[in-house]
Amino acid sequence: MAAAAVAAVRAWFWNERFWLPHNVTWADLAGEPDGELQYPRASHVLSAFPLALGIFAVRLLFERFIAKPCAINLGIQDSGAHRAQPNAILEKVFTSITKSPDGKRLEGLSKQLDWDVRKIQRWFRHRRNQDKPTTITKFCESMWRFTFYLSIFLYGIRFLWTAPWFWDTRQCWYSYPFQPLTSRLYYYYILELAFYWSLMFSQFTDIKRKDFLIMFVHHLATIGLITFSYMNNMVRVGTLVLCLHDASDFLLEAAKLANYAKYQRLCDAFFMLFGVVFIVTRLGIYPFWILNTTLFESWELIGPYPSWWLFNGLLVTLQILHVIWSYLIVRTAYKALVRGKVSKDDRSDVESSSEEEDVTSNSTKGVFSTSSNGSNRINGHVAGGQWTEEE
């Protein structure tokens, strides 16, 4: 009974009329027995899991033996925030009730401990700051991401430079879905997929931020889109989407590195360059190059079918997010130019325990603002007028 149910679910999920164009079956895409002609298979994506663990291990070694020495050479200190004075009562309130007590609770604690309210507020601020990662920790994380994003972008450009569909997007659809899978294309796609799986793993050990759930969903959606496009052999246009999105990510990480090293002018320059590249690629190239071929050229050459509608729906949704992110980036950059500083990052570098008092008054001039202990206040793309990390 159970086996029949599983077989029914598999038959429903892998319905050829959903995944493939008319008159094409999975048997047609089985490839040749001698292995000379191969097409993407669903089983291929499983290789991303051990590779993701390998990438995570490489990252740990990279941060310890390469990124950390670089940070020390740049004068970044490996020291934490001022530690709060040990107090069992306040610690119990902090861990069990609230990290940011309201006025009424502060008054009660003041009477119970015979402490001034300001002293209690200061204790909670110091206690929250204890959980914040050091600047050197954030530098190492950003340096790893910068290295990977830059490397995968350069690999993608080198690979696509000789690919015919890079110069003529209609090549993405000629003979579709009977487009053989080359080894270089396979490695590029699986490496990207494995990296995002590694981000899923590392998100539980990385710097905790308020948008943890949002980024978790974002990584999950990215993995879903990469996997989906691989399984129905839309990998040619998929490589264009991946490379286009990688074009700006390493610039953002470079801006963070400059900020942690306190090279403010360099940080501002990288951020402005990031903003320009982001807007050009996401609002210019993406809709007029990517969406044009997925919506119109593919309609003309292969015609629509169920998974085609889903794939394009996801890509159009992505374009809507591009518009929102671009607007918020421009607004933040405008505020930086007009006021000389930016409001604090709404998602702090530690779970939900950021402190409002230690932000705006200590912001430095420039595109990135820094708190009094030098910790970075900008960690990604803007959201809600402030900052949230992207893809």
Short mmCIF file of C-alpha atoms in Angstrom, two decimals:
data_model
loop_
_atom_site.label_atom_id
_atom_site.label_comp_id
_atom_site.label_asym_id
_atom_site.label_seq_id
_atom_site.Cartn_x
_atom_site.Cartn_y
_atom_site.Cartn_z
CA MET A 1 0.00 0.00 0.00
CA ALA A 2 2.77 2.40 0.99
CA ALA A 3 4.79 1.50 -2.10
CA ALA A 4 1.79 2.20 -4.32
CA ALA A 5 1.28 5.56 -2.65
CA VAL A 6 4.93 6.49 -3.16
CA ALA A 7 4.75 5.43 -6.79
CA ALA A 8 1.62 7.54 -7.28
CA VAL A 9 3.28 10.59 -5.74
CA ARG A 10 6.38 10.12 -7.91
CA ALA A 11 4.27 9.78 -11.03
CA TRP A 12 2.38 12.94 -10.12
CA PHE A 13 5.54 14.94 -9.31
CA TRP A 14 7.44 13.86 -12.42
CA ASN A 15 4.53 14.32 -14.76
CA GLU A 16 6.05 14.81 -18.20
CA ARG A 17 3.29 17.14 -19.32
CA PHE A 18 4.27 19.55 -16.55
CA TRP A 19 8.04 19.41 -16.83
CA LEU A 20 8.63 18.97 -20.56
CA PRO A 21 7.42 20.46 -23.85
CA HIS A 22 4.79 18.62 -25.85
CA ASN A 23 5.82 15.29 -27.39
CA VAL A 24 8.92 15.00 -25.19
CA THR A 25 9.32 12.28 -22.54
CA TRP A 26 11.86 11.53 -19.82
CA ALA A 27 12.98 8.55 -21.87
CA ASP A 28 14.01 10.92 -24.65
CA LEU A 29 16.36 12.65 -22.20
CA ALA A 30 17.93 9.49 -20.83
CA GLY A 31 21.09 10.05 -22.88
CA GLU A 32 23.20 7.40 -24.56
CA PRO A 33 24.38 4.22 -22.80
CA ASP A 34 28.05 4.94 -23.56
CA GLY A 35 27.78 8.27 -21.76
CA GLU A 36 28.91 10.35 -24.73
CA LEU A 37 25.63 12.27 -24.80
CA GLN A 38 24.26 13.35 -21.43
CA TYR A 39 21.39 15.57 -20.36
CA PRO A 40 20.76 17.00 -16.88
CA ARG A 41 19.20 14.50 -14.49
CA ALA A 42 17.49 15.04 -11.16
CA SER A 43 20.02 12.72 -9.49
CA HIS A 44 22.85 15.09 -10.46
CA VAL A 45 21.73 17.68 -7.90
CA LEU A 46 22.44 15.22 -5.08
CA SER A 47 26.16 15.74 -5.69
CA ALA A 48 25.70 19.29 -4.44
CA PHE A 49 25.31 18.08 -0.83
CA PRO A 50 28.79 16.58 -0.27
CA LEU A 51 30.24 19.47 -2.27
CA ALA A 52 28.43 21.95 0.00
CA LEU A 53 29.98 20.31 3.05
CA GLY A 54 33.36 20.52 1.35
CA ILE A 55 32.85 24.22 0.62
CA PHE A 56 31.91 24.79 4.26
CA ALA A 57 35.09 23.02 5.41
CA VAL A 58 37.20 25.08 2.99
CA ARG A 59 35.55 28.20 4.33
CA LEU A 60 36.52 27.37 7.92
CA LEU A 61 40.14 26.83 6.88
CA PHE A 62 40.11 29.98 4.73
CA GLU A 63 38.79 32.17 7.54
CA ARG A 64 41.29 30.82 10.05
CA PHE A 65 44.48 30.71 8.01
CA ILE A 66 43.95 33.42 5.38
CA ALA A 67 41.23 35.89 6.33
CA LYS A 68 42.14 36.27 10.00
CA PRO A 69 45.86 36.98 9.36
CA CYS A 70 44.81 39.54 6.74
CA ALA A 71 42.53 41.23 9.25
CA ILE A 72 45.28 41.35 11.87
CA ASN A 73 47.71 42.83 9.34
CA LEU A 74 45.15 45.54 8.61
CA GLY A 75 45.03 46.41 12.30
CA ILE A 76 41.60 44.95 13.05
CA GLN A 77 41.46 43.94 16.70
CA ASP A 78 40.20 40.56 17.87
CA SER A 79 38.64 42.01 21.00
CA GLY A 80 35.02 41.80 22.08
CA ALA A 81 32.75 44.38 23.60
CA HIS A 82 32.86 45.54 27.21
CA ARG A 83 31.49 42.76 29.39
CA ALA A 84 28.58 43.43 31.72
CA GLN A 85 29.11 43.23 35.48
CA PRO A 86 27.97 39.77 36.73
CA ASN A 87 24.49 40.01 38.27
CA ALA A 88 22.28 36.94 38.73
CA ILE A 89 18.98 38.84 38.82
CA LEU A 90 19.61 40.88 35.67
CA GLU A 91 21.05 37.84 33.91
CA LYS A 92 17.87 35.89 34.65
CA VAL A 93 15.73 38.72 33.25
CA PHE A 94 17.96 38.94 30.19
CA THR A 95 17.93 35.23 29.37
CA SER A 96 14.37 34.34 30.42
CA ILE A 97 12.20 37.44 29.99
CA THR A 98 13.52 40.24 27.81
CA LYS A 99 16.77 41.63 26.43
CA SER A 100 15.30 45.16 26.31
CA PRO A 101 13.19 45.84 29.41
CA ASP A 102 10.57 48.59 29.25
CA GLY A 103 10.33 51.52 31.63
CA LYS A 104 8.06 49.75 34.11
CA ARG A 105 10.36 46.76 34.42
CA LEU A 106 13.39 49.02 34.71
CA GLU A 107 11.76 50.85 37.62
CA GLY A 108 11.04 47.52 39.35
CA LEU A 109 14.60 46.31 38.88
CA SER A 110 15.89 49.65 40.12
CA LYS A 111 14.01 49.26 43.40
CA GLN A 112 14.95 45.58 43.73
CA LEU A 113 18.68 46.16 43.20
CA ASP A 114 18.87 49.72 44.53
CA TRP A 115 20.51 50.70 41.25
CA ASP A 116 19.96 53.81 39.19
CA VAL A 117 17.79 53.20 36.08
CA ARG A 118 20.57 54.49 33.84
CA LYS A 119 22.97 51.97 35.34
CA ILE A 120 20.53 49.13 34.60
CA GLN A 121 20.06 50.35 31.03
CA ARG A 122 23.83 50.44 30.65
CA TRP A 123 24.09 46.88 32.00
CA PHE A 124 21.58 45.59 29.45
CA ARG A 125 23.37 47.45 26.65
CA HIS A 126 26.70 45.92 27.64
CA ARG A 127 25.10 42.50 28.01
CA ARG A 128 23.60 42.70 24.52
CA ASN A 129 26.91 43.85 23.08
CA GLN A 130 28.61 40.81 24.60
CA ASP A 131 26.77 38.64 22.09
CA LYS A 132 27.82 40.72 19.13
CA PRO A 133 30.52 39.20 16.97
CA THR A 134 33.85 40.96 16.85
CA THR A 135 34.82 43.03 13.84
CA ILE A 136 37.44 40.45 12.91
CA THR A 137 34.76 37.74 12.81
CA LYS A 138 32.65 39.81 10.43
CA PHE A 139 35.73 40.63 8.34
CA CYS A 140 36.54 36.93 7.93
CA GLU A 141 32.97 36.12 6.89
CA SER A 142 32.90 38.93 4.32
CA MET A 143 36.34 38.05 2.99
CA TRP A 144 35.21 34.47 2.34
CA ARG A 145 32.10 35.64 0.51
CA PHE A 146 34.07 38.21 -1.44
CA THR A 147 36.57 35.55 -2.53
CA PHE A 148 33.89 33.08 -3.60
CA TYR A 149 31.66 35.62 -5.36
CA LEU A 150 34.59 37.08 -7.28
CA SER A 151 35.96 33.65 -8.20
CA ILE A 152 32.64 32.24 -9.37
CA PHE A 153 31.86 35.43 -11.31
CA LEU A 154 35.21 35.25 -13.14
CA TYR A 155 34.70 31.55 -13.82
CA GLY A 156 31.22 32.27 -15.15
CA ILE A 157 32.45 35.03 -17.46
CA ARG A 158 35.27 32.84 -18.74
CA PHE A 159 32.89 29.93 -19.37
CA LEU A 160 30.15 32.03 -20.99
CA TRP A 161 32.59 33.98 -23.17
CA THR A 162 32.91 30.94 -25.43
CA ALA A 163 29.27 29.87 -25.09
CA PRO A 164 27.13 30.69 -28.15
CA TRP A 165 24.08 31.61 -26.05
CA PHE A 166 26.06 34.38 -24.33
CA TRP A 167 26.17 36.26 -27.65
CA ASP A 168 22.85 35.09 -29.05
CA THR A 169 20.23 34.27 -26.41
CA ARG A 170 18.08 32.47 -28.96
CA GLN A 171 20.68 29.69 -28.71
CA CYS A 172 19.19 28.95 -25.28
CA TRP A 173 16.14 27.49 -27.05
CA TYR A 174 17.39 25.95 -30.28
CA SER A 175 16.84 22.16 -30.10
CA TYR A 176 15.48 22.52 -26.56
CA PRO A 177 15.35 20.34 -24.48
CA PHE A 178 17.82 18.20 -26.43
CA GLN A 179 20.85 20.26 -25.42
CA PRO A 180 23.79 18.14 -24.21
CA LEU A 181 25.27 18.86 -20.80
CA THR A 182 28.97 19.73 -20.97
CA SER A 183 31.29 19.11 -18.04
CA ARG A 184 32.08 22.83 -17.62
CA LEU A 185 28.40 23.72 -17.55
CA TYR A 186 27.72 20.95 -15.04
CA TYR A 187 30.50 22.07 -12.69
CA TYR A 188 29.41 25.71 -12.87
CA TYR A 189 25.80 24.90 -12.06
CA ILE A 190 26.48 22.38 -9.32
CA LEU A 191 29.11 24.62 -7.70
CA GLU A 192 26.63 27.48 -7.50
CA LEU A 193 23.98 25.16 -6.07
CA ALA A 194 26.44 23.72 -3.55
CA PHE A 195 27.48 27.21 -2.42
CA TYR A 196 23.89 28.17 -1.63
CA TRP A 197 23.43 24.90 0.23
CA SER A 198 26.55 25.75 2.22
CA LEU A 199 24.98 29.10 3.08
CA MET A 200 21.94 27.22 4.34
CA PHE A 201 24.18 25.15 6.59
CA SER A 202 26.37 28.02 7.77
CA GLN A 203 23.44 30.35 8.46
CA PHE A 204 23.02 28.55 11.78
CA THR A 205 26.62 29.28 12.79
CA ASP A 206 27.17 32.62 11.07
CA ILE A 207 26.60 36.05 12.55
CA LYS A 208 22.98 36.06 13.72
CA ARG A 209 20.82 38.81 12.26
CA LYS A 210 17.22 39.90 12.59
CA ASP A 211 16.42 38.84 9.03
CA PHE A 212 17.49 35.24 9.66
CA LEU A 213 14.12 33.84 8.55
CA ILE A 214 13.95 36.10 5.50
CA MET A 215 17.41 35.06 4.35
CA PHE A 216 16.62 31.42 5.07
CA VAL A 217 13.60 31.66 2.76
CA HIS A 218 15.70 33.57 0.20
CA HIS A 219 18.39 30.87 0.10
CA LEU A 220 15.71 28.21 -0.11
CA ALA A 221 14.05 29.99 -3.04
CA THR A 222 17.39 30.38 -4.81
CA ILE A 223 18.16 26.70 -4.36
CA GLY A 224 14.69 25.86 -5.66
CA LEU A 225 15.12 28.02 -8.77
CA ILE A 226 18.57 26.60 -9.57
CA THR A 227 17.39 23.02 -9.02
CA PHE A 228 14.19 23.55 -11.01
CA SER A 229 15.99 25.03 -14.01
CA TYR A 230 18.56 22.23 -13.94
CA MET A 231 16.03 19.41 -13.88
CA ASN A 232 14.12 20.67 -16.92
CA ASN A 233 17.37 21.54 -18.75
CA MET A 234 16.98 25.32 -18.79
CA VAL A 235 20.63 25.50 -17.78
CA ARG A 236 21.75 27.71 -20.64
CA VAL A 237 19.58 30.64 -19.63
CA GLY A 238 20.20 29.64 -16.02
CA THR A 239 23.93 30.31 -16.40
CA LEU A 240 23.13 33.80 -17.68
CA VAL A 241 20.95 34.50 -14.64
CA LEU A 242 23.61 33.21 -12.23
CA CYS A 243 26.46 35.19 -13.76
CA LEU A 244 24.38 38.36 -13.92
CA HIS A 245 23.53 38.15 -10.22
CA ASP A 246 27.14 37.41 -9.26
CA ALA A 247 28.30 40.61 -10.96
CA SER A 248 27.48 42.91 -8.03
CA ASP A 249 27.73 40.66 -4.96
CA PHE A 250 31.52 40.77 -4.62
CA LEU A 251 31.46 44.58 -4.76
CA LEU A 252 29.18 44.72 -1.75
CA GLU A 253 31.48 42.39 0.18
CA ALA A 254 34.46 44.55 -0.84
CA ALA A 255 32.68 47.58 0.61
CA LYS A 256 32.14 45.71 3.88
CA LEU A 257 35.82 44.73 4.04
CA ALA A 258 36.87 48.33 3.53
CA ASN A 259 34.47 49.42 6.24
CA TYR A 260 35.76 46.90 8.77
CA ALA A 261 39.32 48.02 7.98
CA LYS A 262 38.14 51.66 8.44
CA TYR A 263 39.00 52.76 4.91
CA GLN A 264 35.89 54.90 4.65
CA ARG A 265 36.57 56.52 1.27
CA LEU A 266 37.30 53.15 -0.28
CA CYS A 267 34.21 51.74 1.35
CA ASP A 268 32.04 54.53 -0.06
CA ALA A 269 33.56 54.09 -3.52
CA PHE A 270 32.88 50.35 -3.53
CA PHE A 271 29.34 50.88 -2.35
CA MET A 272 28.62 53.45 -5.04
CA LEU A 273 30.11 51.12 -7.65
CA PHE A 274 28.02 48.29 -6.24
CA GLY A 275 24.87 50.43 -6.53
CA VAL A 276 25.60 51.33 -10.14
CA VAL A 277 26.37 47.74 -11.16
CA PHE A 278 23.35 46.43 -9.27
CA ILE A 279 20.93 48.84 -10.97
CA VAL A 280 22.44 48.38 -14.43
CA THR A 281 22.38 44.58 -14.22
CA ARG A 282 19.05 44.14 -12.40
CA LEU A 283 17.00 46.94 -13.99
CA GLY A 284 18.68 47.07 -17.40
CA ILE A 285 20.33 43.85 -18.50
CA TYR A 286 18.06 41.45 -16.61
CA PRO A 287 14.68 42.56 -18.04
CA PHE A 288 15.90 43.44 -21.55
CA TRP A 289 18.22 40.45 -21.94
CA ILE A 290 17.09 37.64 -19.63
CA LEU A 291 13.33 38.20 -19.45
CA ASN A 292 13.22 39.03 -23.13
CA THR A 293 14.60 35.61 -24.04
CA THR A 294 12.65 33.61 -21.42
CA LEU A 295 9.31 35.29 -22.17
CA PHE A 296 9.39 36.12 -25.87
CA GLU A 297 12.15 34.25 -27.68
CA SER A 298 11.32 30.98 -25.93
CA TRP A 299 7.60 31.48 -26.67
CA GLU A 300 8.44 31.84 -30.33
CA LEU A 301 10.86 28.89 -30.51
CA ILE A 302 9.44 26.26 -28.13
CA GLY A 303 6.06 27.59 -27.02
CA PRO A 304 4.69 27.65 -23.46
CA TYR A 305 3.99 24.62 -21.28
CA PRO A 306 3.23 24.33 -17.50
CA SER A 307 6.79 24.45 -16.10
CA TRP A 308 7.58 27.27 -18.56
CA TRP A 309 4.89 29.38 -16.89
CA LEU A 310 6.23 28.57 -13.43
CA PHE A 311 9.83 29.32 -14.40
CA ASN A 312 8.93 32.68 -15.91
CA GLY A 313 6.67 33.50 -12.99
CA LEU A 314 9.60 33.07 -10.63
CA LEU A 315 11.86 35.18 -12.85
CA VAL A 316 9.29 37.99 -13.04
CA THR A 317 8.87 37.86 -9.26
CA LEU A 318 12.63 38.23 -9.00
CA GLN A 319 12.44 41.31 -11.21
CA ILE A 320 9.88 42.87 -8.86
CA LEU A 321 12.32 42.35 -6.00
CA HIS A 322 15.06 43.95 -8.11
CA VAL A 323 12.95 47.08 -8.50
CA ILE A 324 12.27 47.29 -4.76
CA TRP A 325 15.91 46.71 -3.81
CA SER A 326 17.14 49.23 -6.39
CA TYR A 327 14.77 51.89 -5.09
CA LEU A 328 15.95 51.36 -1.53
CA ILE A 329 19.62 51.38 -2.55
CA VAL A 330 19.14 54.68 -4.39
CA ARG A 331 17.27 56.15 -1.42
CA THR A 332 20.02 55.14 0.98
CA ALA A 333 22.73 56.51 -1.30
CA TYR A 334 20.79 59.76 -1.69
CA LYS A 335 20.49 60.16 2.07
CA ALA A 336 24.20 59.47 2.41
CA LEU A 337 25.05 62.21 -0.08
CA VAL A 338 22.61 64.77 1.34
CA ARG A 339 23.09 64.15 5.05
CA GLY A 340 26.60 62.75 5.04
CA LYS A 341 25.55 59.60 6.89
CA VAL A 342 23.07 56.76 6.84
CA SER A 343 20.60 55.61 9.46
CA LYS A 344 21.53 52.47 11.32
CA ASP A 345 21.13 48.99 9.98
CA ASP A 346 17.72 47.82 11.10
CA ARG A 347 18.93 44.24 11.31
CA SER A 348 21.84 44.17 13.73
CA ASP A 349 24.74 41.74 13.69
CA VAL A 350 23.25 39.85 16.61
CA GLU A 351 19.90 38.17 16.86
CA SER A 352 17.33 40.72 18.02
CA SER A 353 19.42 42.32 20.70
CA SER A 354 20.64 45.46 19.05
CA GLU A 355 20.61 48.60 21.11
CA GLU A 356 19.11 51.74 19.76
CA GLU A 357 21.18 54.02 21.94
CA ASP A 358 24.54 52.98 20.48
CA VAL A 359 23.81 53.83 16.89
CA THR A 360 22.88 57.12 15.38
CA SER A 361 24.99 59.36 17.55
CA ASN A 362 28.12 57.41 16.63
CA SER A 363 27.53 57.07 12.89
CA THR A 364 30.48 58.04 10.78
CA LYS A 365 30.14 60.04 7.62
CA GLY A 366 29.91 58.07 4.42
CA VAL A 367 27.78 55.37 2.95
CA PHE A 368 28.35 52.94 5.82
CA SER A 369 27.76 53.88 9.45
CA THR A 370 29.64 52.37 12.36
CA SER A 371 28.68 51.96 15.99
CA SER A 372 30.86 53.11 18.85
CA ASN A 373 32.70 49.81 19.01
CA GLY A 374 33.47 49.93 15.31
CA SER A 375 31.02 47.21 14.30
CA ASN A 376 29.56 47.44 10.86
CA ARG A 377 25.99 48.62 10.51
CA ILE A 378 25.47 47.74 6.88
CA ASN A 379 25.35 44.09 5.96
CA GLY A 380 23.61 43.84 2.64
CA HIS A 381 21.02 45.36 0.40
CA VAL A 382 18.59 47.89 1.73
CA ALA A 383 15.24 46.90 3.09
CA GLY A 384 12.62 49.16 4.56
CA GLY A 385 14.87 52.15 4.02
CA GLN A 386 17.76 50.48 5.74
CA TRP A 387 19.78 47.37 5.10
CA THR A 388 19.21 43.70 4.60
CA GLU A 389 21.40 41.15 2.96
CA GLU A 390 20.64 39.73 -0.44
CA GLU A 391 21.60 37.12 -2.77
#
